[in-house]
Backbone as ProteinMPNN parsed JSONL, in Angstrom:
{"seq_chain_A": "XXXXXXXXXXXXXXXXXXXXXXXXXXXXXXXXXXXXXXXXXXXXXXXXXXXXXXXXXXXXXXXXXXXXXXXXXXXXXXXXXXXXXXXXXX", "coords_chain_A": {"N_chain_A": [[51.242, -13.085, 13.249], [49.926, -14.653, 11.34], [47.696, -15.39, 12.83], [46.435, -12.92, 13.123], [45.763, -12.402, 10.453], [44.057, -14.576, 10.013], [42.038, -13.938, 11.831], [41.111, -11.531, 10.725], [40.116, -12.446, 8.284], [38.105, -14.154, 9.212], [36.513, -12.265, 10.55], [35.699, -10.664, 8.381], [34.251, -12.553, 6.906], [32.212, -13.27, 8.723], [31.015, -10.768, 9.051], [30.046, -10.329, 6.468], [28.215, -12.448, 6.301], [26.457, -11.689, 8.333], [25.489, -9.291, 7.276], [24.175, -10.263, 5.002], [22.19, -11.863, 6.208], [20.801, -9.862, 7.587], [19.855, -8.32, 5.439], [18.181, -10.236, 4.243], [16.295, -10.602, 6.295], [15.21, -7.992, 6.444], [14.093, -7.791, 3.886], [12.163, -9.821, 4.001], [10.552, -8.762, 6.021], [9.707, -6.383, 4.779], [8.308, -7.469, 2.576], [6.284, -8.826, 3.937], [4.972, -6.691, 5.165], [4.112, -5.259, 2.893], [2.342, -7.127, 1.783], [0.439, -7.321, 3.852], [-0.508, -4.66, 3.909], [-1.724, -4.5, 1.411], [-3.891, -6.238, 1.747], [-5.138, -5.0, 3.948], [-5.833, -2.553, 2.819], [-7.859, -3.143, 1.055], [-10.352, -2.792, 2.175], [-10.145, -0.211, 3.227], [-9.455, 1.555, 1.194], [-7.433, 3.485, 0.56], [-5.664, 5.859, -1.401], [-2.972, 6.369, -1.344], [-0.343, 5.225, 0.775], [1.847, 6.332, 3.049], [5.227, 6.047, 4.19], [6.599, 6.785, 7.363], [9.212, 6.892, 7.725], [12.329, 8.364, 6.974], [12.955, 11.57, 5.37], [11.116, 12.663, 3.642], [8.433, 13.169, 4.11], [7.064, 15.903, 5.29], [5.008, 16.986, 6.863], [2.147, 15.66, 8.454], [-1.229, 15.23, 9.173], [-2.312, 13.916, 12.225], [-4.669, 12.55, 12.208], [-4.697, 11.006, 9.979], [-2.885, 9.049, 10.437], [-2.163, 5.752, 10.348], [-0.604, 3.981, 11.646], [-0.76, 2.622, 14.2], [-3.01, 0.968, 13.798], [-2.087, -0.641, 11.692], [0.163, -1.895, 12.843], [-1.113, -3.306, 14.924], [-2.707, -5.025, 13.4], [-0.727, -6.465, 11.994], [0.533, -7.713, 14.177], [-1.57, -9.325, 15.089], [-1.912, -11.008, 12.877], [0.581, -12.259, 12.918], [0.507, -13.596, 15.41], [-1.561, -15.39, 14.887], [-0.366, -16.909, 12.899], [1.803, -18.047, 14.296], [0.396, -19.489, 16.217], [-0.982, -21.307, 14.58], [1.195, -22.697, 13.54], [2.179, -23.862, 15.866], [0.059, -25.561, 16.534], [0.196, -27.276, 14.366], [2.516, -28.646, 14.888], [1.814, -30.33, 16.925]], "CA_chain_A": [[50.792, -12.474, 11.993], [48.936, -15.546, 10.736], [46.474, -15.289, 13.628], [45.782, -11.66, 12.753], [45.162, -12.598, 9.131], [42.92, -15.482, 10.182], [40.976, -13.184, 12.495], [40.555, -10.575, 9.761], [39.32, -13.22, 7.324], [36.907, -14.573, 9.941], [35.712, -11.063, 10.769], [35.096, -10.278, 7.103], [33.255, -13.568, 6.549], [31.067, -13.128, 9.618], [30.359, -9.497, 8.721], [29.298, -10.547, 5.228], [27.078, -13.305, 6.636], [25.52, -10.874, 9.103], [24.861, -8.35, 6.347], [23.252, -11.038, 4.183], [21.05, -12.211, 7.058], [20.058, -8.632, 7.843], [19.151, -7.993, 4.198], [17.101, -11.211, 4.085], [15.276, -10.27, 7.286], [14.556, -6.743, 6.032], [13.273, -8.085, 2.708], [10.995, -10.569, 4.475], [9.713, -7.803, 6.74], [9.114, -5.496, 3.765], [7.321, -8.245, 1.825], [5.164, -9.07, 4.846], [4.269, -5.418, 5.312], [3.443, -4.967, 1.623], [1.206, -8.046, 1.666], [-0.58, -6.917, 4.817], [-1.106, -3.387, 3.486], [-2.616, -4.769, 0.283], [-5.115, -6.8, 2.328], [-5.711, -3.938, 4.789], [-6.344, -1.452, 2.001], [-9.04, -3.543, 0.285], [-11.51, -2.163, 2.817], [-9.91, 1.203, 3.533], [-9.447, 2.275, -0.095], [-6.51, 4.617, 0.497], [-4.953, 6.017, -2.671], [-1.547, 6.31, -1.012], [0.047, 4.996, 2.163], [3.228, 6.807, 3.16], [6.086, 5.635, 5.294], [7.079, 7.924, 8.145], [10.674, 6.798, 7.741], [12.949, 9.261, 6.012], [12.656, 12.994, 5.5], [10.284, 13.137, 2.541], [7.139, 13.596, 4.611], [7.346, 17.029, 6.169], [3.915, 17.155, 7.816], [0.951, 14.851, 8.232], [-2.224, 15.315, 10.239], [-2.364, 12.655, 12.971], [-5.925, 11.87, 11.888], [-4.435, 10.084, 8.875], [-1.838, 8.111, 10.851], [-2.72, 4.409, 10.516], [0.476, 3.15, 12.164], [-1.217, 1.724, 15.266], [-3.889, -0.036, 13.189], [-1.27, -1.56, 10.903], [0.957, -2.699, 13.779], [-2.032, -4.231, 15.588], [-3.07, -6.045, 12.417], [0.439, -7.322, 11.77], [0.703, -8.534, 15.374], [-2.641, -10.322, 15.085], [-1.574, -11.979, 11.834], [1.743, -13.013, 13.389], [0.062, -14.506, 16.469], [-2.321, -16.453, 14.23], [0.598, -17.756, 12.197], [2.538, -18.792, 15.32], [-0.558, -20.427, 16.804], [-1.208, -22.364, 13.592], [2.423, -23.494, 13.474], [2.246, -24.647, 17.102], [-0.938, -26.629, 16.412], [0.674, -28.219, 13.356], [3.579, -29.454, 15.488], [1.235, -31.295, 17.874]], "C_chain_A": [[49.703, -13.338, 11.352], [47.615, -15.478, 11.501], [45.707, -14.005, 13.306], [45.083, -11.783, 11.414], [43.931, -13.489, 9.232], [41.74, -14.762, 10.833], [40.319, -12.176, 11.552], [39.662, -11.289, 8.75], [38.01, -13.658, 7.981], [35.965, -13.39, 10.165], [35.002, -10.64, 9.487], [33.993, -11.26, 6.705], [32.006, -13.418, 7.413], [30.306, -11.828, 9.365], [29.512, -9.636, 7.465], [28.066, -11.412, 5.485], [26.009, -12.518, 7.392], [24.777, -9.901, 8.19], [23.835, -9.073, 5.473], [22.0, -11.404, 4.976], [20.175, -10.989, 7.339], [19.252, -8.232, 6.61], [17.976, -8.937, 3.98], [15.955, -10.921, 5.049], [14.503, -9.021, 6.866], [13.658, -6.953, 4.824], [12.006, -8.838, 3.117], [10.022, -9.648, 5.209], [8.987, -6.881, 5.763], [8.021, -6.227, 2.988], [6.072, -8.507, 2.665], [4.318, -7.809, 5.008], [3.497, -5.076, 4.042], [2.201, -5.842, 1.457], [0.078, -7.619, 2.607], [-1.27, -5.624, 4.377], [-2.049, -3.576, 2.3], [-3.952, -5.32, 0.784], [-5.863, -5.73, 3.128], [-6.418, -2.892, 3.937], [-7.528, -1.853, 1.124], [-10.3, -2.896, 0.855], [-11.351, -0.656, 2.96], [-9.894, 2.092, 2.294], [-8.589, 3.535, -0.103], [-5.87, 4.671, -0.889], [-3.456, 5.875, -2.472], [-1.384, 5.983, 0.465], [1.526, 5.336, 2.243], [3.939, 6.153, 4.331], [6.523, 6.882, 6.044], [8.601, 7.939, 8.202], [11.251, 7.717, 6.669], [12.457, 10.687, 6.194], [11.707, 13.523, 4.43], [8.931, 13.664, 2.994], [7.36, 14.686, 5.65], [6.257, 17.252, 7.21], [2.783, 16.212, 7.434], [0.037, 15.008, 9.436], [-2.335, 13.944, 10.904], [-3.645, 11.872, 12.686], [-5.729, 10.83, 10.785], [-3.381, 9.036, 9.215], [-2.466, 6.751, 11.156], [-1.701, 3.45, 11.126], [-0.02, 2.15, 13.205], [-2.135, 0.628, 14.737], [-3.079, -1.09, 12.449], [-0.454, -2.467, 11.819], [0.068, -3.721, 14.489], [-2.435, -5.364, 14.643], [-1.933, -7.001, 12.124], [0.674, -8.241, 12.966], [-0.34, -9.645, 15.435], [-2.347, -11.412, 14.054], [-0.404, -12.857, 12.269], [1.335, -14.021, 14.457], [-0.736, -15.663, 15.885], [-1.392, -17.439, 13.544], [1.372, -18.626, 13.182], [1.639, -19.85, 15.944], [-0.819, -21.6, 15.861], [0.01, -23.273, 13.479], [2.555, -24.383, 14.705], [1.256, -25.806, 17.058], [-0.484, -27.69, 15.424], [1.757, -29.135, 13.913], [3.026, -30.544, 16.398], [0.73, -32.526, 17.201]], "O_chain_A": [[48.688, -12.824, 10.882], [46.542, -15.504, 10.899], [44.479, -14.01, 13.228], [43.952, -11.327, 11.251], [42.896, -13.209, 8.626], [40.59, -14.953, 10.439], [39.101, -11.995, 11.585], [38.588, -10.799, 8.403], [36.939, -13.549, 7.382], [34.754, -13.515, 9.985], [33.821, -10.295, 9.519], [32.934, -10.853, 6.227], [30.884, -13.436, 6.907], [29.079, -11.8, 9.458], [28.394, -9.124, 7.402], [26.993, -11.138, 4.948], [24.814, -12.658, 7.129], [23.567, -9.718, 8.326], [22.747, -8.55, 5.232], [20.883, -11.272, 4.477], [18.947, -11.083, 7.327], [18.089, -7.846, 6.729], [16.896, -8.502, 3.58], [14.785, -10.985, 4.67], [13.274, -9.002, 6.928], [12.581, -6.362, 4.74], [10.913, -8.532, 2.641], [8.809, -9.751, 5.032], [7.79, -6.631, 5.908], [6.94, -5.682, 2.766], [4.949, -8.422, 2.17], [3.089, -7.871, 4.988], [2.346, -4.647, 4.116], [1.144, -5.364, 1.045], [-1.087, -7.561, 2.211], [-2.492, -5.515, 4.469], [-3.063, -2.886, 2.198], [-5.014, -4.92, 0.306], [-7.078, -5.581, 2.994], [-7.488, -2.406, 4.305], [-8.147, -0.987, 0.506], [-11.199, -2.502, 0.112], [-12.322, 0.089, 2.828], [-10.283, 3.258, 2.358], [-8.969, 4.542, -0.701], [-5.571, 3.632, -1.477], [-2.755, 5.329, -3.324], [-2.183, 6.407, 1.3], [2.355, 4.706, 1.586], [3.324, 5.762, 5.323], [6.789, 7.917, 5.434], [9.2, 8.903, 8.68], [10.698, 7.821, 5.574], [11.64, 10.968, 7.07], [11.518, 14.735, 4.331], [8.345, 14.517, 2.329], [7.797, 14.406, 6.767], [6.553, 17.668, 8.331], [2.5, 15.996, 6.255], [0.482, 14.926, 10.581], [-2.44, 12.926, 10.219], [-3.693, 10.661, 12.902], [-6.509, 9.885, 10.673], [-3.023, 8.221, 8.365], [-3.219, 6.619, 12.12], [-1.913, 2.238, 11.122], [0.27, 0.958, 13.104], [-2.048, -0.518, 15.179], [-3.348, -2.286, 12.563], [-0.387, -3.676, 11.595], [0.458, -4.879, 14.64], [-2.494, -6.525, 15.047], [-2.143, -8.21, 12.017], [0.981, -9.421, 12.79], [-0.022, -10.779, 15.793], [-2.517, -12.599, 14.333], [-0.401, -14.061, 12.015], [1.766, -15.174, 14.418], [-0.601, -16.798, 16.34], [-1.602, -18.651, 13.6], [1.575, -19.814, 12.931], [2.072, -20.979, 16.175], [-0.871, -22.751, 16.294], [-0.133, -24.488, 13.338], [2.994, -25.528, 14.6], [1.575, -26.912, 17.495], [-0.749, -28.876, 15.621], [1.903, -30.272, 13.464], [3.681, -31.562, 16.622], [0.217, -33.427, 17.865]]}, "name": "protein", "num_of_chains": 1, "seq": "XXXXXXXXXXXXXXXXXXXXXXXXXXXXXXXXXXXXXXXXXXXXXXXXXXXXXXXXXXXXXXXXXXXXXXXXXXXXXXXXXXXXXXXXXX"}
């Protein structure tokens, strides 16, 4: 019985830690995306940038889909950041 209780307590603690880590990761990702979009949009001058996630966007012409551009830009920024961090370690 004590082992079951200990396992339940451990499971609850680890689940809470995992949820906290997931929330922190998602917030960091969201903040990174928001920052990148602000920089990206200085040149593009879009009035609105929609997320394709969720059901609120019923139709969008593919001509306005900037997903690939944004992902490529985020990847480039990430590689630059990793490269700079690697150089700093040397």
